[in-house]
Coordinates of C-alpha atoms and ligand atoms in Angstrom, one line a residue:
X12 CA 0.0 0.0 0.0
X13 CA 1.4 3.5 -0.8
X14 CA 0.7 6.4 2.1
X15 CA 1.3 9.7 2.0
X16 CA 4.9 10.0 3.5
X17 CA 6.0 8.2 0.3
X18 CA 5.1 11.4 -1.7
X19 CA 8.0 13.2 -0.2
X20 CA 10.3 10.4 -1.1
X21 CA 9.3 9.6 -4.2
X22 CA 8.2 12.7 -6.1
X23 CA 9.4 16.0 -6.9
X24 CA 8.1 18.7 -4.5
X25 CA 6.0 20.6 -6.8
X26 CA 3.3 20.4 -4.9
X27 CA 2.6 19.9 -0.7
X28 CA -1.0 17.4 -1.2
X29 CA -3.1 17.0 2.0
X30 CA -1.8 14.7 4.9
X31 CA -4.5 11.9 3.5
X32 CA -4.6 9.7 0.2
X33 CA -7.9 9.5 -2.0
X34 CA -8.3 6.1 -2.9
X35 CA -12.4 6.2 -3.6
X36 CA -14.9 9.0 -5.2
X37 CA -18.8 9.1 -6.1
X38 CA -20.7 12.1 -6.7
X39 CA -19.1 15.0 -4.8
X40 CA -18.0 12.5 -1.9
X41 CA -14.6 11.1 -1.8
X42 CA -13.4 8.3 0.8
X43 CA -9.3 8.5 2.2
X44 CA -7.6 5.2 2.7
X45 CA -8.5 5.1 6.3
X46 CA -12.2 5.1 5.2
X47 CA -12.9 9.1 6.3
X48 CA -15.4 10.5 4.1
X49 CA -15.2 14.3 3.1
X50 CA -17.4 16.1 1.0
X51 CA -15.7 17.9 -2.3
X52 CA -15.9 21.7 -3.2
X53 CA -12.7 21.7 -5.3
X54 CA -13.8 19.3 -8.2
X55 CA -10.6 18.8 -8.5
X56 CA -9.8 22.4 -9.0
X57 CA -12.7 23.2 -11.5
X58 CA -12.5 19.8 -13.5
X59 CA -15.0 17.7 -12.3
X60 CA -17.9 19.4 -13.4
X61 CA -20.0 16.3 -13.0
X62 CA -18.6 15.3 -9.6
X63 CA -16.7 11.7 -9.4
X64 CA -17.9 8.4 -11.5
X65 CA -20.5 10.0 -12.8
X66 CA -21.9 6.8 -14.7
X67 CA -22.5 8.2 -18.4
X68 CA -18.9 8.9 -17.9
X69 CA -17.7 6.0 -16.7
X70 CA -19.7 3.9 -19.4
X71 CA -18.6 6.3 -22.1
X72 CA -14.8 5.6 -20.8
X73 CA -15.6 1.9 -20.9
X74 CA -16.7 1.3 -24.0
X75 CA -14.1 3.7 -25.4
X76 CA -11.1 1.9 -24.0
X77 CA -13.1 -1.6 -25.7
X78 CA -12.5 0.3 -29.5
X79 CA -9.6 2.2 -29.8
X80 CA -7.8 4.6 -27.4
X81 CA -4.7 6.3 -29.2
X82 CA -3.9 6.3 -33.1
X83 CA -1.5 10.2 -33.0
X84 CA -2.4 12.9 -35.8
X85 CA -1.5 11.1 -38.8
X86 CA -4.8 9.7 -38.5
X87 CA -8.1 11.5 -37.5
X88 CA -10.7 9.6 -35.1
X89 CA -14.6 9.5 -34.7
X90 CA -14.3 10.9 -31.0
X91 CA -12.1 13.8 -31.9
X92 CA -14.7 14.9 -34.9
X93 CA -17.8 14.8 -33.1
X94 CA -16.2 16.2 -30.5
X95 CA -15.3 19.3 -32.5
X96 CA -18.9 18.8 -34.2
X97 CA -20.2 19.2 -30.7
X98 CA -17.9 22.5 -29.9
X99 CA -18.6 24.3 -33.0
X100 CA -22.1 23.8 -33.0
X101 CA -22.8 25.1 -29.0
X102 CA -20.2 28.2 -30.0
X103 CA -19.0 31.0 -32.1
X104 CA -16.0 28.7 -33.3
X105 CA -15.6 26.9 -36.4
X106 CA -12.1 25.4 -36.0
X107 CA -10.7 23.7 -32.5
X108 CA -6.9 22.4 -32.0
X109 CA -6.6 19.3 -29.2
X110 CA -4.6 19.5 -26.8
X111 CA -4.0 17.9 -23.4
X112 CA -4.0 20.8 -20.8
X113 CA -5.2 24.5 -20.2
X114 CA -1.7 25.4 -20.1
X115 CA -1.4 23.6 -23.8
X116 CA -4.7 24.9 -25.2
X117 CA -3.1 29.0 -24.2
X118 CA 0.5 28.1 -25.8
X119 CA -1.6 26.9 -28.8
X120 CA -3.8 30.2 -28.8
X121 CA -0.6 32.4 -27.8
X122 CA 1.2 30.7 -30.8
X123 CA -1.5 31.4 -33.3
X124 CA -2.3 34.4 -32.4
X125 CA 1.8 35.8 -33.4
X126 CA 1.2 33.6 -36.2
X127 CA -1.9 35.4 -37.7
X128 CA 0.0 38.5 -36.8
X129 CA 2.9 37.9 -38.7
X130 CA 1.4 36.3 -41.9
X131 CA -0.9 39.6 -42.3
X132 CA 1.6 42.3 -41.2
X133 CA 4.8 40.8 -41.1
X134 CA 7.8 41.0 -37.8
X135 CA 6.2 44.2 -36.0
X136 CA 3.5 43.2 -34.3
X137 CA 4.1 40.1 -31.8
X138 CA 2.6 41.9 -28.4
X139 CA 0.8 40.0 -25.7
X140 CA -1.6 42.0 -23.4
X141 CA -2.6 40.5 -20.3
X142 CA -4.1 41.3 -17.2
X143 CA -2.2 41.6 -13.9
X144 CA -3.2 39.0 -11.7
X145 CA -3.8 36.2 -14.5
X146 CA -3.1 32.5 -14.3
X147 CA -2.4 31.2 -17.8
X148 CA -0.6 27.8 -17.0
X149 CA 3.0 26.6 -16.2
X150 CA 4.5 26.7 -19.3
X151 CA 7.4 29.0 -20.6
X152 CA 5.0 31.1 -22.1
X153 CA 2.0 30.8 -20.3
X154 CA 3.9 31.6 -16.9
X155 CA 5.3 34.8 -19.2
X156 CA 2.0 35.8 -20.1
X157 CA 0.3 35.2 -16.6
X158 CA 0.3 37.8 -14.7
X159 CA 1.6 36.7 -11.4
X160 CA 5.7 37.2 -11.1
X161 CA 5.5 34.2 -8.5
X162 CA 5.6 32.1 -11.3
X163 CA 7.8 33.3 -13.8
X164 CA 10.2 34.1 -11.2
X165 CA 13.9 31.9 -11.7
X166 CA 13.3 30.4 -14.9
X167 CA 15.4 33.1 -16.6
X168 CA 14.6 35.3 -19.1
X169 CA 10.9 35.7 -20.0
X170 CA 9.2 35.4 -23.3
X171 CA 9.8 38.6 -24.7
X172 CA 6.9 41.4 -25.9
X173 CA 3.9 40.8 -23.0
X174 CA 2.5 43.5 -21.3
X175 CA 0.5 43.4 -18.3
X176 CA -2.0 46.2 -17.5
X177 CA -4.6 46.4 -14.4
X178 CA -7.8 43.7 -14.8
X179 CA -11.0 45.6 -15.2
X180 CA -9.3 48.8 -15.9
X181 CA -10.3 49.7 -19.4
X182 CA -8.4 52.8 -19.8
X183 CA -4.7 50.7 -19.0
X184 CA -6.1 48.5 -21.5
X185 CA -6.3 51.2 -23.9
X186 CA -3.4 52.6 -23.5
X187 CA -1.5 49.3 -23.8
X188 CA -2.6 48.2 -27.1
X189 CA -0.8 49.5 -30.2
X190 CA -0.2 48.2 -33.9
X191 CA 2.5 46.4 -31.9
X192 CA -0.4 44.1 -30.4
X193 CA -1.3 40.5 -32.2
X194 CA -3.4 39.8 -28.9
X195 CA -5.2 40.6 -25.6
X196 CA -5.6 37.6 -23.3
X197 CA -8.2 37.9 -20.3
X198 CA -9.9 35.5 -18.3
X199 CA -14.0 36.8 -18.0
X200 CA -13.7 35.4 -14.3
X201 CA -10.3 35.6 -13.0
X202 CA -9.5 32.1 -10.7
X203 CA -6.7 31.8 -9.6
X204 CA -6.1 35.7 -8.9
X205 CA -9.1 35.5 -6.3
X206 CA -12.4 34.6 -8.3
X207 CA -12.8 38.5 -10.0
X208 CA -15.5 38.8 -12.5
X209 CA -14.7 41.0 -15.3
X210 CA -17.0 44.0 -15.6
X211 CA -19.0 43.7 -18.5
X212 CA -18.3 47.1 -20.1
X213 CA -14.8 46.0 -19.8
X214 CA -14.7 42.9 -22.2
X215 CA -17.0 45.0 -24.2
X216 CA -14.2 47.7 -24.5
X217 CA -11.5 45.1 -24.9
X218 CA -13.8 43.8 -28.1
X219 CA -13.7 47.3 -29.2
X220 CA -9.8 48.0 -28.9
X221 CA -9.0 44.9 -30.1
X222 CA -11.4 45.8 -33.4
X223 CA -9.5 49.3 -33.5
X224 CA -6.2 47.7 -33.6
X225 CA -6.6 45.0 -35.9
X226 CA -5.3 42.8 -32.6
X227 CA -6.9 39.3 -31.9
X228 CA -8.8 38.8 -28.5
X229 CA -8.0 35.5 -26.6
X230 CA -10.4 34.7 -23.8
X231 CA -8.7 31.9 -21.4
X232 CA -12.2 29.9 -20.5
X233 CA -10.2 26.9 -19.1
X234 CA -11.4 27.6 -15.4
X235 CA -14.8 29.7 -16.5
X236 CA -16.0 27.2 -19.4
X237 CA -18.2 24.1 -19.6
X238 CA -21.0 24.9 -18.1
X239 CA -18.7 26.5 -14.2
X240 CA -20.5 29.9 -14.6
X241 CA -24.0 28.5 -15.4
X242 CA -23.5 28.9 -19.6
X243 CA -21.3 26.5 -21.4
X244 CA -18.2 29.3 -21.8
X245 CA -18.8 32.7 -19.8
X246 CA -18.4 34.7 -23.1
X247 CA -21.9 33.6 -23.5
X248 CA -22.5 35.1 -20.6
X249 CA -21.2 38.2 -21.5
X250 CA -22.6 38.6 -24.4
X251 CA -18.7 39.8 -26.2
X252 CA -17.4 36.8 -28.7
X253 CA -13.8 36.3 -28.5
X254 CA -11.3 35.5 -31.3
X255 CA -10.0 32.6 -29.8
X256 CA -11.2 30.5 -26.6
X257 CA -9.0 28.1 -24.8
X258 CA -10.7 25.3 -22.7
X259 CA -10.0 22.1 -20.6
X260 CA -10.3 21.6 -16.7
X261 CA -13.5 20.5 -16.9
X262 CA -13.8 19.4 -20.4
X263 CA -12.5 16.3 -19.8
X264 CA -14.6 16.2 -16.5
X265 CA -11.3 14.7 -15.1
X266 CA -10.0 13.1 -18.0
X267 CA -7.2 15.0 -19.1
X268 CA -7.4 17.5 -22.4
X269 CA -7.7 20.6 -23.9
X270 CA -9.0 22.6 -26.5
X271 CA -8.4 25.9 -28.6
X272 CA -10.9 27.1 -30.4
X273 CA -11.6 29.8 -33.1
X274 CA -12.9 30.9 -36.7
X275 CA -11.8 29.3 -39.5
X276 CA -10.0 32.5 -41.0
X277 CA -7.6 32.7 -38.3
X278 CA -7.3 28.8 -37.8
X279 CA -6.1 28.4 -41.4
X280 CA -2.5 30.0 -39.9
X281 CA -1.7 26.9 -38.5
X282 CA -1.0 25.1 -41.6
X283 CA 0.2 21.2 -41.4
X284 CA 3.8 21.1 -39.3
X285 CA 3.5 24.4 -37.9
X286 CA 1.9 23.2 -34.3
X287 CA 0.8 20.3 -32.9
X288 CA 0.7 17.6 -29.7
X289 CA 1.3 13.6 -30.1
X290 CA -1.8 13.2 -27.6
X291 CA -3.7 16.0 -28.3
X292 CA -7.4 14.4 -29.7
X293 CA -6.9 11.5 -28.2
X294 CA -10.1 9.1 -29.3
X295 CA -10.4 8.2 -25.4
X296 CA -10.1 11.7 -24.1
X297 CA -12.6 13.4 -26.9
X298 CA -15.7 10.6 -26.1
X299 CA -15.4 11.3 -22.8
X300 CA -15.4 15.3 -23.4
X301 CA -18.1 14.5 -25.7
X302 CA -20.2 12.8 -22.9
X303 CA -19.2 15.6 -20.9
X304 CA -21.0 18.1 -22.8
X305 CA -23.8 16.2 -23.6
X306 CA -24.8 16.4 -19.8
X307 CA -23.5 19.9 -19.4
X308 CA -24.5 21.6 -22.3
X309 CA -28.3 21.5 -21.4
X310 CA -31.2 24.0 -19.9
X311 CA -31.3 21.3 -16.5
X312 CA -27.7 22.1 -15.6
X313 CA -27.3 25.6 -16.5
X314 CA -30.9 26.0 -14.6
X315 CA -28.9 23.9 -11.5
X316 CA -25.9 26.0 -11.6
X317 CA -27.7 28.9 -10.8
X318 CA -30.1 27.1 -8.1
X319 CA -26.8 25.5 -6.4
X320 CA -24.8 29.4 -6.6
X321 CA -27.8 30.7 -4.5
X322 CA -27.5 27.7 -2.1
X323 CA -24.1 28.3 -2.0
X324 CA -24.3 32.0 -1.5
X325 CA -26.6 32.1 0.7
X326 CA -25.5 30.0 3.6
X327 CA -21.5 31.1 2.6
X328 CA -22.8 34.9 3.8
X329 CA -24.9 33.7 6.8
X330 CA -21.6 31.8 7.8
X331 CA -19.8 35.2 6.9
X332 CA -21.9 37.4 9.1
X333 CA -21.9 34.5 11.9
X334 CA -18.3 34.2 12.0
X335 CA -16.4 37.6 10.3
X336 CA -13.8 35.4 8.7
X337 CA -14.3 36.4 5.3
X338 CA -17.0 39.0 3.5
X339 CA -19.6 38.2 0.5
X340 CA -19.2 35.7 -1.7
X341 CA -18.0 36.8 -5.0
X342 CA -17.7 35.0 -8.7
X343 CA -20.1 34.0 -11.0
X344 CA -22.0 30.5 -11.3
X345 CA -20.6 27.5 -9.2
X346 CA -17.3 29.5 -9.3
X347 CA -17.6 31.3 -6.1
X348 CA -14.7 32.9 -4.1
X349 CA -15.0 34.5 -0.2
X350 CA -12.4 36.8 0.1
X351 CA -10.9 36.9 3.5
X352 CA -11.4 39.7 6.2
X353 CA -8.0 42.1 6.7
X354 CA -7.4 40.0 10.1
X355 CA -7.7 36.7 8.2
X356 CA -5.3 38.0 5.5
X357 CA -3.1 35.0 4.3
X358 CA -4.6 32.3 6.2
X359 CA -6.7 30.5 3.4
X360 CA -4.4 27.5 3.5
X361 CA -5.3 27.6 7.3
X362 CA -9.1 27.4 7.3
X363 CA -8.5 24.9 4.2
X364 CA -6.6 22.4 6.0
X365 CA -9.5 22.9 9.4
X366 CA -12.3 22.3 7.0
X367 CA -10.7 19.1 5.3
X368 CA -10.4 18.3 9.4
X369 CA -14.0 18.7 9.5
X370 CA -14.7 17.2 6.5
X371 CA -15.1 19.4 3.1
X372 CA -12.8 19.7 1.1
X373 CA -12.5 24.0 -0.2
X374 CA -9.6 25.5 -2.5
X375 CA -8.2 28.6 -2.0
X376 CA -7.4 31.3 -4.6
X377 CA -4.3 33.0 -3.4
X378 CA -3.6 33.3 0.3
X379 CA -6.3 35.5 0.9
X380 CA -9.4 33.8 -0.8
X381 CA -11.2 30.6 -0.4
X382 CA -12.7 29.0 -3.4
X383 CA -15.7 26.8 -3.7
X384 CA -15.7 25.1 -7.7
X385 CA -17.7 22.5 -6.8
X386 CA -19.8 19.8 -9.3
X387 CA -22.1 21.6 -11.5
X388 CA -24.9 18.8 -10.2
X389 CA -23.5 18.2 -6.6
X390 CA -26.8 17.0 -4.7
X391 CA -28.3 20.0 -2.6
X392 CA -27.9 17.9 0.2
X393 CA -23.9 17.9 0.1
X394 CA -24.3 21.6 -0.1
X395 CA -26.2 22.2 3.5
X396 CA -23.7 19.0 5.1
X397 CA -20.9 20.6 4.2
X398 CA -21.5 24.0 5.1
X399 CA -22.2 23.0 8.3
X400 CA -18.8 21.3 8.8
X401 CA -17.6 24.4 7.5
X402 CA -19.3 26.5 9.7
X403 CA -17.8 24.2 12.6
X404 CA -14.4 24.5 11.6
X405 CA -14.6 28.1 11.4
X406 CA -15.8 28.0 14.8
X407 CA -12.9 25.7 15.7
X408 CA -10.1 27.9 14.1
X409 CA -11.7 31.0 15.7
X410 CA -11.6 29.3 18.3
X411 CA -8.0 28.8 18.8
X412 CA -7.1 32.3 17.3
X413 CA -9.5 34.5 20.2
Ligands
PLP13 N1 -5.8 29.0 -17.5 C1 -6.5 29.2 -16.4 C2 -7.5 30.3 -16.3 C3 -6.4 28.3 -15.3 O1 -7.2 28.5 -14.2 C4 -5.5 27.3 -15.4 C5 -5.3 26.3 -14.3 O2 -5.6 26.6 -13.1 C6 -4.7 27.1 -16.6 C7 -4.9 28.0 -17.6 C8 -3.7 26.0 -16.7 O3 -4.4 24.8 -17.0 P1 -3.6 23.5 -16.8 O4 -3.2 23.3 -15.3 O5 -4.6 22.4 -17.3 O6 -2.4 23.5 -17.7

């Protein structure tokens, strides 16, 4: 049997995982290997949008791995086309790229969008803008778009032309943009920078200043899409149609992949040899996308997801008021964020590690915000239990803090 302590042997120490080891999931429960049941608001950071097992996955995963389950890009597969039937009917997009990760789907997007840049106006115009704050992936580039220096940080020199203004600050934006600029990347709710919605009038004036420029606008949907902000992608939402859209998190509802995807005039720039991923399309990974969006992408769920946010808000500022830990929850859909109270300031981890004491399982966003991105059906019932084991570990740490 494998336990915990062998992670710090065995693996690099990217990451510092809870004291316990998952072994056993259902719904939005999951069991440790000492039996201890906890209820999950992470979904697995925004992935599984149909909780764990969720048995039209789990048949779709079956009978895929009975057909065929890896053949590369020198041959197309039935999954990967309806799959891409699927995307480009529920959105703007005509052409989608396959990848295996959100950090994947934005180097794609990142790449294409220099690409389209330089085929139509040549060397000059190869700037990035993003928003302070962002969280683009791990990659060279994504880290070097991203706007948190915490990431970029001692990996040497940075991918040259980005520049990062101030989210929801339309003027910086303006100022920013140039004929130097192939792209503006934003996220329309940013995650990981503490769950902030974009004002509306300011993707609406990105959509304009991109349009002035002649620059392409990238919207990173891989922790706002499939169905986490109660439509399938949050630009539907909004109401302003991006360029290019990057997806995956809960695509693959815990499968992994990824997905860019855009119109077919600016898809045509990536030509045969000039980008590409052994994995990406992957006949098991598209059916079970597929079957993800055949739940998701339907009136009852988007319906649910707004049901489930006011459940969640709700009780989250009754639990607020009761305890003064943290203020209104913020965010959009079932991607909800509590920022914390000045006198809480960078204890997230803290209250995170109490409630998985207690038995729920929360993220946080940053030191200062707890998350909540849980399943997109997680029973009503797991909603009320595990706020109330929230509510008792905030009592707990409270507690121990007066
Ligand atoms: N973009 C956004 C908005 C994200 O939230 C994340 C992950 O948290 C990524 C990109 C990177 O995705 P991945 O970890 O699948 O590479």
């Amino acid at each position: 049997m494998s336990v915990r302590a062998d992670f710090d042997r065995l693996m690099v120490p990217t990451y510092a995982p809870a004291p316990f080891v998952l072994v056993r999931a259902e719904g939005s429960r999951v069991w440790d290997s000492e039996g201890r049941e906890r209820i999950d608001y992470t979904g697995g950071i925004a992935v599984n949008v149909l909780g764990h097992c969720h048995p039209v996955l789990v048949e779709t995963l079956r009978m895929q791995a009975g057909e065929i389950w890896h053949v590369s890009n020198a041959y197309t597969n039935e999954p990967a086309l309806r799959l891409a039937r699927r995307l480009t009917d529920a959105t703007f997009a005509e052409r989608v790229f396959f990848c295996n990760s959100g950090a994947e789907a934005n180097e794609a997007a990142f790449k294409l969008a220099r690409r389209v840049a330089f085929d139509r106006d040549g060397e000059g115009r190869y700037e990035i803008v993003a928003a302070h704050g962002s969280f683009h992936g791990r990659s060279l580039f994504t880290v070097s778009v991203g706007g948190q220096p915490k990431y970029s940080e001692g990996f040497g020199p940075a991918i040259d032309g980005i520049r990062h203004v101030p989210f929801n600050d339309l003027d910086a934006l303006r100022a920013a943009v140039s004929g130097s600029t192939c792209a503006v990347v934003l996220e329309p709710v940013q995650g990981e920078g503490g769950v902030i919605p974009a004002d509306l009038e300011y993707l609406q004036g990105a959509r304009d200043i991109c349009n002035e420029h002649g620059a392409l606008l990238i919207f990173d949907e891989v922790q706002t899409g499939v169905g986490r902000v109660g439509e399938l992608y949050a630009y539907q939402h909004y109401g302003v149609t991006p360029d290019i859209l990057t997806s995956a998190k809960g695509l693959g509802g815990g499968f992994p992949i990824g997905a860019m995807l855009t119109r077919a005039d600016i898809g045509v720039h990536f030509p045969p040899g000039t980008h590409g991923t052994t994995n990406g399309g992957n006949p098991l990974a598209c059916s079970v996308a597929d079957a993800v969006l055949s739940v998701v992408d339907s009136d009852e769920v988007r319906r649910g997801v707004i049901r489930r946010r006011a459940a969640f808000v709700d009780q989250l500022d009754a639990l607020a008021i009761k305890h003064g830990v943290f203020g209104p929850a913020r965010g959009l859909g079932l991607l909800i964020g509590c920022p914390l109270h000045d006198n809480w300031k960078g204890l997230a981890k803290v209250i995170v590690t109490a409630a998985a004491e207690e038995g729920v399982l929360l993220l946080q966003a940053g030191p200062d915000v707890l998350r909540f991105a849980p399943s997109l059906v997680i029973d009503p019932q797991d909603i009320d239990e595990g706020l109330r084991r929230l509510d008792r570990a905030l009592s707990k740490i409270s507690e121990a803090r007066a």
